[in-house]
mmCIF file with all atom_site columns, C-alpha atoms in Angstrom:
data_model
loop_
_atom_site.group_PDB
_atom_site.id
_atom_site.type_symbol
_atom_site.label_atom_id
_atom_site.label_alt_id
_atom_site.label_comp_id
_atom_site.label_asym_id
_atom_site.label_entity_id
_atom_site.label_seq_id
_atom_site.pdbx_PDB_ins_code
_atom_site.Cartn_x
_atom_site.Cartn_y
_atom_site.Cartn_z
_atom_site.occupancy
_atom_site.B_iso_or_equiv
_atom_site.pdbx_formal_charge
_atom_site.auth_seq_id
_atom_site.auth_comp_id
_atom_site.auth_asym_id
_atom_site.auth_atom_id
_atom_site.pdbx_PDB_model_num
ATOM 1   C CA . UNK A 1 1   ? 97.883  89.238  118.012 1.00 84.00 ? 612 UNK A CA 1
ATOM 2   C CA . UNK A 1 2   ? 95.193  92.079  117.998 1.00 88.00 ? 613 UNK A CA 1
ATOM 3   C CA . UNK A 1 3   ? 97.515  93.986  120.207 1.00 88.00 ? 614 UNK A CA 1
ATOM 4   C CA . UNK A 1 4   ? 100.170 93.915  117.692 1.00 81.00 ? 615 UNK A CA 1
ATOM 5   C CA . UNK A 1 5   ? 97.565  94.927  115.094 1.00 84.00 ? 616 UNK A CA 1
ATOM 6   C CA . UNK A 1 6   ? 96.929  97.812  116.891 1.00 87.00 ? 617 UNK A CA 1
ATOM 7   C CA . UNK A 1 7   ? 100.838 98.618  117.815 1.00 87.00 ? 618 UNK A CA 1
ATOM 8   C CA . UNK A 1 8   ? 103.261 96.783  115.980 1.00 87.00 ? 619 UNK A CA 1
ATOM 9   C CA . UNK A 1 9   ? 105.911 98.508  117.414 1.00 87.00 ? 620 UNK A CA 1
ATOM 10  C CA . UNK A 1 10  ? 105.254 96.850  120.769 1.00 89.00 ? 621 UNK A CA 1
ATOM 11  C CA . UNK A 1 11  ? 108.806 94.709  121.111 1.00 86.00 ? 622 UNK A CA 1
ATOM 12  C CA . UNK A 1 12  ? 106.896 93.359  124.529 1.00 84.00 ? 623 UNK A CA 1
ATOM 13  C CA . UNK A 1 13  ? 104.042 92.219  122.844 1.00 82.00 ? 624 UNK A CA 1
ATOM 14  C CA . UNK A 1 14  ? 105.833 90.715  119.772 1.00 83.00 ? 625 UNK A CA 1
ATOM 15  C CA . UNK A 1 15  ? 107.713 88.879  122.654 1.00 85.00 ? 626 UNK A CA 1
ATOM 16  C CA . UNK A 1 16  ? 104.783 87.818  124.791 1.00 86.00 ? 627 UNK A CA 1
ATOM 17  C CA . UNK A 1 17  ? 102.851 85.950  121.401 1.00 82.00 ? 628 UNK A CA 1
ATOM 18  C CA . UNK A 1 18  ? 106.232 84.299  120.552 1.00 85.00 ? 629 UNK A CA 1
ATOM 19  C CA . UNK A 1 19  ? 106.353 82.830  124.054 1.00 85.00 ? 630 UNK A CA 1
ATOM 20  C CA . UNK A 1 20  ? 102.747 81.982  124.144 1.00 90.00 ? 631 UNK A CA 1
ATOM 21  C CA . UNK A 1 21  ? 103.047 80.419  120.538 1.00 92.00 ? 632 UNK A CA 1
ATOM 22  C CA . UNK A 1 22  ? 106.178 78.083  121.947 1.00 91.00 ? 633 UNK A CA 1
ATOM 23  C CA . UNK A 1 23  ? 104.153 77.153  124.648 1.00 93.00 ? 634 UNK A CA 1
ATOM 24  C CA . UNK A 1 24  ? 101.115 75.611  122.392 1.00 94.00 ? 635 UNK A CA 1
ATOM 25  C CA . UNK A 1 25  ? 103.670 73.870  120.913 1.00 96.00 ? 636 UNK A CA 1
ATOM 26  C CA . UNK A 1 26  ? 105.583 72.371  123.965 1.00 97.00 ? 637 UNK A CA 1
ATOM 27  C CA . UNK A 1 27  ? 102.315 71.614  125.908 1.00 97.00 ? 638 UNK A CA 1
ATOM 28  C CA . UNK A 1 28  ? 101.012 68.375  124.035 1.00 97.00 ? 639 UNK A CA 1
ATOM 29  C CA . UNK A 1 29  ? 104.505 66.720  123.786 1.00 97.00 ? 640 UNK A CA 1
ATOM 30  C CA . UNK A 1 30  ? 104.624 67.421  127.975 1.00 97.00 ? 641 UNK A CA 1
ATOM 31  C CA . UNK A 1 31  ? 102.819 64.135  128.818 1.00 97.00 ? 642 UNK A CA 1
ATOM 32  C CA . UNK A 1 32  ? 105.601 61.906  127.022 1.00 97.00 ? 643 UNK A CA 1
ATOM 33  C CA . UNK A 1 33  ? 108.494 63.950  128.797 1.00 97.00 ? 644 UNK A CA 1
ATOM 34  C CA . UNK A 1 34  ? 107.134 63.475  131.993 1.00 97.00 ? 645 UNK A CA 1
ATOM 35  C CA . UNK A 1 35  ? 106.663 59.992  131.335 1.00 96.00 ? 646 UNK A CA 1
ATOM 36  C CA . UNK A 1 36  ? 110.169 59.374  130.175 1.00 95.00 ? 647 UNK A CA 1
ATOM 37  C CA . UNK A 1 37  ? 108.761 58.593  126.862 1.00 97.00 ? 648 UNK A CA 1
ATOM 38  C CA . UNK A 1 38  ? 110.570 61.241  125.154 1.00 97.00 ? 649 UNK A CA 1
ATOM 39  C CA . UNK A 1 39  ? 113.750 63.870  125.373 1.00 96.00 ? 650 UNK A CA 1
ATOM 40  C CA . UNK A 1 40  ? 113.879 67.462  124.872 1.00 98.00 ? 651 UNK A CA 1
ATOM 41  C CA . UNK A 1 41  ? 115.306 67.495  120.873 1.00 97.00 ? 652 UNK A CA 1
ATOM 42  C CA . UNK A 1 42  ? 118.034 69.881  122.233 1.00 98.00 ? 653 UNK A CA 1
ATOM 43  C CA . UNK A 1 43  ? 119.187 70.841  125.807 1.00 98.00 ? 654 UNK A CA 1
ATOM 44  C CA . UNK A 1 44  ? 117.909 74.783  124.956 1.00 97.00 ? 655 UNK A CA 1
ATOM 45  C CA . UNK A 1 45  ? 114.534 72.785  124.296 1.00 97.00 ? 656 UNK A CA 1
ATOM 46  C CA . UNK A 1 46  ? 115.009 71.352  128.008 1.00 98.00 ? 657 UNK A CA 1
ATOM 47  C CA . UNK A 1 47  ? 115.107 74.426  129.320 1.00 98.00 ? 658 UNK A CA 1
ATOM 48  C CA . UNK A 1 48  ? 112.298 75.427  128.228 1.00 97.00 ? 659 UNK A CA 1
ATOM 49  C CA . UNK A 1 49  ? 110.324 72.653  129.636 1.00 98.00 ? 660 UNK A CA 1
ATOM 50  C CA . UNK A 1 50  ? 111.943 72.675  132.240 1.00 98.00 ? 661 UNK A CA 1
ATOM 51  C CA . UNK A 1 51  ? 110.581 76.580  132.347 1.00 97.00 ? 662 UNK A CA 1
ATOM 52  C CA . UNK A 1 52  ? 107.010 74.819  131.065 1.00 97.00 ? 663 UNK A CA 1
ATOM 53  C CA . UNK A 1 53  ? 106.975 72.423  134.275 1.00 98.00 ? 664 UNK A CA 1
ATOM 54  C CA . UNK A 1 54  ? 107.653 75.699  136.545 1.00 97.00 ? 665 UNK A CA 1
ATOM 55  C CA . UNK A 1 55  ? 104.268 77.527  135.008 1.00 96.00 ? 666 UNK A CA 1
ATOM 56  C CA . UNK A 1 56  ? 101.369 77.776  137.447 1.00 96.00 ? 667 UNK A CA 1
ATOM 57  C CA . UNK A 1 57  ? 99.240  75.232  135.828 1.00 95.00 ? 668 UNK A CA 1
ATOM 58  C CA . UNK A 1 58  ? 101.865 72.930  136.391 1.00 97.00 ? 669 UNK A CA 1
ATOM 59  C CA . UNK A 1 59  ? 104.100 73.266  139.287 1.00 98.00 ? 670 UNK A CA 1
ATOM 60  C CA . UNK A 1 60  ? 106.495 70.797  138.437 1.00 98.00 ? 671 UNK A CA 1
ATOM 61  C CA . UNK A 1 61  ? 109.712 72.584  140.291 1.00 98.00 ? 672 UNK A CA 1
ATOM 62  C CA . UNK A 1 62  ? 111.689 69.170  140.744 1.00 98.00 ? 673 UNK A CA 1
ATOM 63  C CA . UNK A 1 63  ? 110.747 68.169  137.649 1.00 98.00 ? 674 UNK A CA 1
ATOM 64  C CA . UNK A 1 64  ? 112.446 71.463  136.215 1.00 98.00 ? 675 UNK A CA 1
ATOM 65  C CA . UNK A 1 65  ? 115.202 71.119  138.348 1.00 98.00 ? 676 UNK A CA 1
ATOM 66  C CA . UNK A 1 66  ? 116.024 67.817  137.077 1.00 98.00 ? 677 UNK A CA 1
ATOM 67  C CA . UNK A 1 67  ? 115.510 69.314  133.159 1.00 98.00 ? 678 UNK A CA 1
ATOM 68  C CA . UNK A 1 68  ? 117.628 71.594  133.769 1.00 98.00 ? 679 UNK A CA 1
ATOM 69  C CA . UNK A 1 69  ? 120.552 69.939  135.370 1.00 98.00 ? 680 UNK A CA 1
ATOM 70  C CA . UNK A 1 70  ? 120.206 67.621  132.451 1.00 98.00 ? 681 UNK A CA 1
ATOM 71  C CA . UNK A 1 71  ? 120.319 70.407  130.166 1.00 98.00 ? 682 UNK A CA 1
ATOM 72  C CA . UNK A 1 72  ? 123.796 72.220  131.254 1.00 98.00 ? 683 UNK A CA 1
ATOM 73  C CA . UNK A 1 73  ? 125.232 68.272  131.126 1.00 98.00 ? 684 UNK A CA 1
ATOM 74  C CA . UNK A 1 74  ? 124.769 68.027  127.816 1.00 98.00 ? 685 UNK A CA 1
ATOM 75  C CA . UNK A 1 75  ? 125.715 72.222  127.139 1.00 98.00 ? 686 UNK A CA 1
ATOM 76  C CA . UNK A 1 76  ? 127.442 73.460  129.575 1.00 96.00 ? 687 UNK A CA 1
ATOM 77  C CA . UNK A 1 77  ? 127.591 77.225  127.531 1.00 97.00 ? 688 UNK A CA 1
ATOM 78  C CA . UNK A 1 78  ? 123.810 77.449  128.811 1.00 97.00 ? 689 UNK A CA 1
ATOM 79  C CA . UNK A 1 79  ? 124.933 78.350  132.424 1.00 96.00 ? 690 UNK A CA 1
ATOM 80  C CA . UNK A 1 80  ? 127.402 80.798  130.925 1.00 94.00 ? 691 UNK A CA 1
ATOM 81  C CA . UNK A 1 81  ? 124.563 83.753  129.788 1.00 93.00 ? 692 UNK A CA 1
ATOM 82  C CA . UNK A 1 82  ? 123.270 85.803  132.437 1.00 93.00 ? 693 UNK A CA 1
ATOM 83  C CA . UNK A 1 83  ? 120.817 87.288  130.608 1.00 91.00 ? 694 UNK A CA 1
ATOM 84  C CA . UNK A 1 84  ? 118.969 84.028  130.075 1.00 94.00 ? 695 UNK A CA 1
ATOM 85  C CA . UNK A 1 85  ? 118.528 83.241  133.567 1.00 96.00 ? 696 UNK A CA 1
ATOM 86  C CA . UNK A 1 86  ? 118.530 79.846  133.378 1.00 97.00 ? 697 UNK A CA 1
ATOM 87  C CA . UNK A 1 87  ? 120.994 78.772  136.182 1.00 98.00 ? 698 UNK A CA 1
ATOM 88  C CA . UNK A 1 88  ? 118.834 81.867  138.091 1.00 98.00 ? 699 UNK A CA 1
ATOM 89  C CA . UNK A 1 89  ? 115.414 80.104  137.361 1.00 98.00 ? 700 UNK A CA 1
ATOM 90  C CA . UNK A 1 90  ? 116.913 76.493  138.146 1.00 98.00 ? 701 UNK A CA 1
ATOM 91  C CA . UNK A 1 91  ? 118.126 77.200  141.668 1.00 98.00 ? 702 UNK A CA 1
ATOM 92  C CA . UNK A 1 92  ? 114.903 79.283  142.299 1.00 98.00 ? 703 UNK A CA 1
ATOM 93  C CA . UNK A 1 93  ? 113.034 76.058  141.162 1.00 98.00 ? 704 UNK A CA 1
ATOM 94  C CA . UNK A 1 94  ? 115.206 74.249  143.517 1.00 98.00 ? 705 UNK A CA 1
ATOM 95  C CA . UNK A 1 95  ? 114.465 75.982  146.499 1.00 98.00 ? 706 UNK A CA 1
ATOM 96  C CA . UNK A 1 96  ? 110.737 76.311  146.030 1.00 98.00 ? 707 UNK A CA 1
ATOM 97  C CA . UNK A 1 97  ? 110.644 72.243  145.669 1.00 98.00 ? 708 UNK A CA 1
ATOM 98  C CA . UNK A 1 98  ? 112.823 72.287  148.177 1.00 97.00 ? 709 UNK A CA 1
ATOM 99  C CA . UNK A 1 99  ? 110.344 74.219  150.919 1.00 95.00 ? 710 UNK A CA 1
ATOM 100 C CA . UNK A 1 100 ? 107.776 71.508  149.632 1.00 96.00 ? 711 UNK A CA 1
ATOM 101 C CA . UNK A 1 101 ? 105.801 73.868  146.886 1.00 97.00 ? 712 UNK A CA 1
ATOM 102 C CA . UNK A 1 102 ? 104.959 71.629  143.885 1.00 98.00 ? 713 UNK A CA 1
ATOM 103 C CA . UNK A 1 103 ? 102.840 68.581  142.979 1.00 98.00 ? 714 UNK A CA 1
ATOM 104 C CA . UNK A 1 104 ? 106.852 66.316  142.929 1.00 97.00 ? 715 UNK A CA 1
ATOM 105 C CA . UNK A 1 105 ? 107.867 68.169  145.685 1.00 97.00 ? 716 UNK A CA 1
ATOM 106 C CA . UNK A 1 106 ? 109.829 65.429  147.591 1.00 97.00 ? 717 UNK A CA 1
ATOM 107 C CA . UNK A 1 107 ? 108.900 64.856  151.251 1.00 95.00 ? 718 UNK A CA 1
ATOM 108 C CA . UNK A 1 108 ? 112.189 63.055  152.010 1.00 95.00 ? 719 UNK A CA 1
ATOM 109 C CA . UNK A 1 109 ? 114.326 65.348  154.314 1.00 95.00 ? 720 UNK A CA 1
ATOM 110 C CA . UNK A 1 110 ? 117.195 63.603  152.351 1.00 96.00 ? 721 UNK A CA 1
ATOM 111 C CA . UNK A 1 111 ? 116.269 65.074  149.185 1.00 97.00 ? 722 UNK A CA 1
ATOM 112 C CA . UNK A 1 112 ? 114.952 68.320  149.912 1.00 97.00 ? 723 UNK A CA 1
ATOM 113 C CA . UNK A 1 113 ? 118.644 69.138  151.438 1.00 97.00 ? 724 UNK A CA 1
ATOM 114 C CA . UNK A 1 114 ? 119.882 67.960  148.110 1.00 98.00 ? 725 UNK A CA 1
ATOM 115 C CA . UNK A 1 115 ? 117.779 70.068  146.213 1.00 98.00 ? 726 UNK A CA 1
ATOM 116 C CA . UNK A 1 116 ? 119.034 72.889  148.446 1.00 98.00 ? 727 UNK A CA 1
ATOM 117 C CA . UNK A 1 117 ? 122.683 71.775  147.922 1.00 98.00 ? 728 UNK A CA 1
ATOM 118 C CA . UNK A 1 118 ? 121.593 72.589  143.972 1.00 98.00 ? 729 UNK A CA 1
ATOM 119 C CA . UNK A 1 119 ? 120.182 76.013  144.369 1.00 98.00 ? 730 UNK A CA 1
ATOM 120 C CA . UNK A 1 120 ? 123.963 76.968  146.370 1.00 98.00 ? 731 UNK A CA 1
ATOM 121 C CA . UNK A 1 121 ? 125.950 75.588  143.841 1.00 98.00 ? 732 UNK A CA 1
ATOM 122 C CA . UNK A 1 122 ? 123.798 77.601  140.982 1.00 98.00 ? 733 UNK A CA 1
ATOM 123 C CA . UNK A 1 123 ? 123.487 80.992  142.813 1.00 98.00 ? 734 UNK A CA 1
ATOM 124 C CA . UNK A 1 124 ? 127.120 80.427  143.427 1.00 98.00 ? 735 UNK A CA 1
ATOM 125 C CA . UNK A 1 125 ? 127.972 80.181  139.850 1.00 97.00 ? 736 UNK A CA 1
ATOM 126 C CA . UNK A 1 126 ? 125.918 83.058  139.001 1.00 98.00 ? 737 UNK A CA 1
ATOM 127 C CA . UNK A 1 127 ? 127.357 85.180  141.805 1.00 98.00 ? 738 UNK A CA 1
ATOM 128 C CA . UNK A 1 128 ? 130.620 84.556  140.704 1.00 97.00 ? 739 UNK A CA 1
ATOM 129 C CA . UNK A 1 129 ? 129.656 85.953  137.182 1.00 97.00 ? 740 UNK A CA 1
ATOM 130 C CA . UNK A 1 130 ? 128.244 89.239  139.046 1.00 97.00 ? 741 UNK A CA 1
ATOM 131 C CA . UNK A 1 131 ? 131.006 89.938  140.776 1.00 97.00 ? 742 UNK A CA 1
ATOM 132 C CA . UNK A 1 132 ? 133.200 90.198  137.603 1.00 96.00 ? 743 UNK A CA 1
ATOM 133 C CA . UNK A 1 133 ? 130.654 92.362  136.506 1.00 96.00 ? 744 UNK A CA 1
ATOM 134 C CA . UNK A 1 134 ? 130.209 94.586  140.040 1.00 96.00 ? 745 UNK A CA 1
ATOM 135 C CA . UNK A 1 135 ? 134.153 95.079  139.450 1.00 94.00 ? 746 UNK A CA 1
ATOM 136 C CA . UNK A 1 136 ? 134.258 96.423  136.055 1.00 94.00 ? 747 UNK A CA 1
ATOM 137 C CA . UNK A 1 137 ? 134.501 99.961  134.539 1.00 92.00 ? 748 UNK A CA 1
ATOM 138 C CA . UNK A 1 138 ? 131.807 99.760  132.813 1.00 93.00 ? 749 UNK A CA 1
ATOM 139 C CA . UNK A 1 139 ? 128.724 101.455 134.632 1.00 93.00 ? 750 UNK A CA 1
ATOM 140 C CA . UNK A 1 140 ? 125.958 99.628  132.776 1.00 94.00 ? 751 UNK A CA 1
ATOM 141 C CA . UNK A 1 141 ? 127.396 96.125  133.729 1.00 95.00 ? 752 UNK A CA 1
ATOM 142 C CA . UNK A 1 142 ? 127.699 97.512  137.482 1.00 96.00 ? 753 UNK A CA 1
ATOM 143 C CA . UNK A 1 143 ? 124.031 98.910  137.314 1.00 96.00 ? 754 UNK A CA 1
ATOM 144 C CA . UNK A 1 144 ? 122.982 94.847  136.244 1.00 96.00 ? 755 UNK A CA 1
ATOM 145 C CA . UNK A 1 145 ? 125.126 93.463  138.573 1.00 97.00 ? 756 UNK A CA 1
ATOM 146 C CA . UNK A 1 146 ? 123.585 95.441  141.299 1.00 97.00 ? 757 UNK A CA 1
ATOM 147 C CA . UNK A 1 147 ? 119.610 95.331  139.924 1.00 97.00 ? 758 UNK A CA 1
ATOM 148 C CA . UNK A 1 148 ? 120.224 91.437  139.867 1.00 97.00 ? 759 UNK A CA 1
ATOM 149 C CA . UNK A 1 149 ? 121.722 90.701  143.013 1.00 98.00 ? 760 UNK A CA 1
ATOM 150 C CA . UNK A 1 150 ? 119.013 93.425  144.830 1.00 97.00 ? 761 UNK A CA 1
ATOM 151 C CA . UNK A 1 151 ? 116.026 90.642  143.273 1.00 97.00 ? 762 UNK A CA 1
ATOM 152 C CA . UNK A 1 152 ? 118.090 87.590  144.613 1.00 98.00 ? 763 UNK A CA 1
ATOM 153 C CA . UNK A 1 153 ? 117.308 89.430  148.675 1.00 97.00 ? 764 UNK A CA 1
ATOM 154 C CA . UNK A 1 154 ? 113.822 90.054  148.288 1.00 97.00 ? 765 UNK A CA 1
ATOM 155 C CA . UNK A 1 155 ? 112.600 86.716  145.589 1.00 97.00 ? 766 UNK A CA 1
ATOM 156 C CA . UNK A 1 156 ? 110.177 85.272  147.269 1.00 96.00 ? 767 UNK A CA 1
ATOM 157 C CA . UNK A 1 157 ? 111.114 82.471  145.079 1.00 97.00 ? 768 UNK A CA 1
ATOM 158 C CA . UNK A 1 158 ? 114.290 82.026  147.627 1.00 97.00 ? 769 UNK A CA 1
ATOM 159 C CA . UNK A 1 159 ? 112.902 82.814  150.843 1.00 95.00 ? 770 UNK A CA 1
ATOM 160 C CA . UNK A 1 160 ? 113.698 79.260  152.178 1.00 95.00 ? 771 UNK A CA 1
ATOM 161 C CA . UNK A 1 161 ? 117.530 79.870  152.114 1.00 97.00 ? 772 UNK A CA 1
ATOM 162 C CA . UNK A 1 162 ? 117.311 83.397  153.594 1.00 95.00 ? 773 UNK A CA 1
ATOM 163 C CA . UNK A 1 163 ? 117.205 83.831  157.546 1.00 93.00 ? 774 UNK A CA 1
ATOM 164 C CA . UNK A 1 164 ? 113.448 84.057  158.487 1.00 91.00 ? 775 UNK A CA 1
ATOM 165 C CA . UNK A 1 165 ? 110.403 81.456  159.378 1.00 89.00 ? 776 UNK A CA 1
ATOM 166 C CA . UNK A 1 166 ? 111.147 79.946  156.143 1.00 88.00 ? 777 UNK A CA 1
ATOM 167 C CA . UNK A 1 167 ? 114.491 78.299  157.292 1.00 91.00 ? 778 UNK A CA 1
ATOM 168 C CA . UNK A 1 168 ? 112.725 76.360  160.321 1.00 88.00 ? 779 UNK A CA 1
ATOM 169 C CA . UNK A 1 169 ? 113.890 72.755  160.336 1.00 89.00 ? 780 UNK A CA 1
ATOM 170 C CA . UNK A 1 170 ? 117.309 73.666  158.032 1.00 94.00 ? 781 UNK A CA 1
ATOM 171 C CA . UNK A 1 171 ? 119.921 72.346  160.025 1.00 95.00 ? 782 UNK A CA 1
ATOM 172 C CA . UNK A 1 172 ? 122.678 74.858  161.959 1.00 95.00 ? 783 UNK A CA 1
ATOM 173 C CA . UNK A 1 173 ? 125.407 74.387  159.375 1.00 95.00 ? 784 UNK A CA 1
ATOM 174 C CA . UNK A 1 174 ? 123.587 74.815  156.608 1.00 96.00 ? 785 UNK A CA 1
ATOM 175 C CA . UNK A 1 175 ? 122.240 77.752  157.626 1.00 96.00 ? 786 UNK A CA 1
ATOM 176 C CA . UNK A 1 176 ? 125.479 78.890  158.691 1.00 96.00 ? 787 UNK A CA 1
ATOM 177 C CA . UNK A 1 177 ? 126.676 78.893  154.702 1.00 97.00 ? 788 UNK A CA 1
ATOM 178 C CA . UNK A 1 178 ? 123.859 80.367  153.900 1.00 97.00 ? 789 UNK A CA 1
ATOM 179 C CA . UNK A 1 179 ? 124.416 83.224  156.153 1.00 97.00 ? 790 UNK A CA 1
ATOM 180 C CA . UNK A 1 180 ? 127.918 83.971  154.860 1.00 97.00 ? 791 UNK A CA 1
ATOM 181 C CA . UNK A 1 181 ? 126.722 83.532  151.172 1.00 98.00 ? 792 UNK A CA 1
ATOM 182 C CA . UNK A 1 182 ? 123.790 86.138  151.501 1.00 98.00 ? 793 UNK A CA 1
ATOM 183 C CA . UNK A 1 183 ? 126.675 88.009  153.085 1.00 98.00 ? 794 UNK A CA 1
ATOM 184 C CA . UNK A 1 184 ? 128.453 87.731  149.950 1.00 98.00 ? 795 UNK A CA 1
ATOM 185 C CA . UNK A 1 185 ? 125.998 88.827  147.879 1.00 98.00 ? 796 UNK A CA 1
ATOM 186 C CA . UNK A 1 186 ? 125.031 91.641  149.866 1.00 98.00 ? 797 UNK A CA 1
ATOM 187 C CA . UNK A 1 187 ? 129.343 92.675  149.505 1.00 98.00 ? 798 UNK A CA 1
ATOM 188 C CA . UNK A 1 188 ? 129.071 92.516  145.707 1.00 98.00 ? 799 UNK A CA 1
ATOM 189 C CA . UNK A 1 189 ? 126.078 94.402  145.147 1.00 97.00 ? 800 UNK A CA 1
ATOM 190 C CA . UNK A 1 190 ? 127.771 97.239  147.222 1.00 97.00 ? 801 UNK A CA 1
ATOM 191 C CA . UNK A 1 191 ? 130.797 96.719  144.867 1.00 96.00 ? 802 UNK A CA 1
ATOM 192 C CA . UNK A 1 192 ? 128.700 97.175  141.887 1.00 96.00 ? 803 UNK A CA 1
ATOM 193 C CA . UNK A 1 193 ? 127.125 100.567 143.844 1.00 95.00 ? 804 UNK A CA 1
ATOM 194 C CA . UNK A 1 194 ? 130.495 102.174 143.975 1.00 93.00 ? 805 UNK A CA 1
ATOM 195 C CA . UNK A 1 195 ? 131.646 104.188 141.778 1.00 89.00 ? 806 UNK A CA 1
ATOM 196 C CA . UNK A 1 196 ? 133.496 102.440 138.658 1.00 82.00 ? 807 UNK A CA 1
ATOM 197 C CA . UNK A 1 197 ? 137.430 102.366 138.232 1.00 74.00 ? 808 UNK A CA 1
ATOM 198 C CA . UNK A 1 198 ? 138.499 104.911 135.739 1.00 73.00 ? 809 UNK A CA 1
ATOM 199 C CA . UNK A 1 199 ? 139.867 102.983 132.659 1.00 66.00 ? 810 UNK A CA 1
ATOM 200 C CA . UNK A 1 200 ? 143.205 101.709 132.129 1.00 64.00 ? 811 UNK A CA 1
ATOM 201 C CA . UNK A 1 201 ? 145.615 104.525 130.402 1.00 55.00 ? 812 UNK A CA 1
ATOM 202 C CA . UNK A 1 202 ? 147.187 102.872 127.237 1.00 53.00 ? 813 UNK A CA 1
ATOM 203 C CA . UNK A 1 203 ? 150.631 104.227 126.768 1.00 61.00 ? 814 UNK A CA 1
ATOM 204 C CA . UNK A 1 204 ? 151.390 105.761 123.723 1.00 62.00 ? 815 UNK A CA 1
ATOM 205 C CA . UNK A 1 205 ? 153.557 103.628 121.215 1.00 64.00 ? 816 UNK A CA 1
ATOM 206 C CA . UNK A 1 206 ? 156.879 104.122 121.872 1.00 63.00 ? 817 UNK A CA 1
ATOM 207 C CA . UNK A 1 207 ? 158.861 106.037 118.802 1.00 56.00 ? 818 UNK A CA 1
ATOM 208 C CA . UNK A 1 208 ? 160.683 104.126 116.307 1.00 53.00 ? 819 UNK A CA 1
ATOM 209 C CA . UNK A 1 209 ? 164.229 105.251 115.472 1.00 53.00 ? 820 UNK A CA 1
ATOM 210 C CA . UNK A 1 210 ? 165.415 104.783 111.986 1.00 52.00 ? 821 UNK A CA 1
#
């Protein structure tokens, strides 16, 4: 607040003290969602504690996972906006429960391949979405597209599904679709690096004869 005193045309700031605000109010009513006491009031409101349960003081990731996964059940447009991140967040969440990070981080090797299964299916989703978006003629969308996808190969977040130390004890085939989708993501982002398309010519209108 005293930063926006001093600048109130900070837009990052304003943004920051709403966040922090939502938070004070989503902490104390935590507890009873974790106990299965109570239910987000809206599936938006489950992603953000799903979000909540990722936060340092908590480290809840397969508690978020499982948030979110309710949450696109019950609104399925929420996986639909890039811009949100939420599908993003929930298969990073995935993966770092996945690698055993977290305080509900299973230990079963059962589950953590199911929690892996997850993440694919999410950054599959979202890739799909980026590579309309690599393709088009618009240059901002390509510029995204290829910003996005350049995050997804160096998150630490996802460093369990990319080849490296992390993968140790993922078995062959698994692996193996990894391998081709980081392949595929590594194809679209040099689609969105190209140059665009030129835009489709509209023919005139044809002349009308009386």
């Amino acid at each position: 607040k005293e930063a926006l005193r001093l600048d109130p045309k900070r837009s990052d700031v304003r943004n920051e003290l709403h966040r922090a605000e939502r938070t004070r109010e989503l902490v104390p009513r935590l507890p009873d969602i974790l106990a299965g006491q109570a239910k987000p009031k809206t599936p938006a409101e489950g992603c953000e504690f799903a979000k909540l349960c990722a936060q340092p003081f908590q480290k809840r990731f397969a508690t978020a996972v499982q948030l979110f996964e309710d949450a696109f059940a019950a609104d399925p447009k929420l996986t639909e906006d890039l811009g949100v991140a939420h599908v993003y967040n929930a298969a990073c969440y995935a993966a770092r429960a996945a690698r055993g990070d977290g305080v509900d981080a299973p230990a079963d090797a059962g589950a953590r391949a199911g929690l892996r299964a997850k993440a694919f299916a999410w950054l599959r989703a979202d890739l799909a979405l980026f590579g309309k978006q690599a393709a088009s003629s618009n240059a901002a969308e390509r510029e995204v597209a290829n910003s996005q996808l350049a995050q997804w190969l160096v998150d630490t977040d996802l460093s369990g599904l990319r080849p490296g130390l992390g993968r140790i004890g993922v078995p062959a085939a698994e692996r193996g679709e990894w391998d081709q989708f980081w392949a595929e993501v590594r194809a679209t982002r040099e689609e969105a690096l190209r140059p665009p398309p030129p835009p489709e010519l509209i023919p005139p209108p044809s002349e009308v004869k009386e």
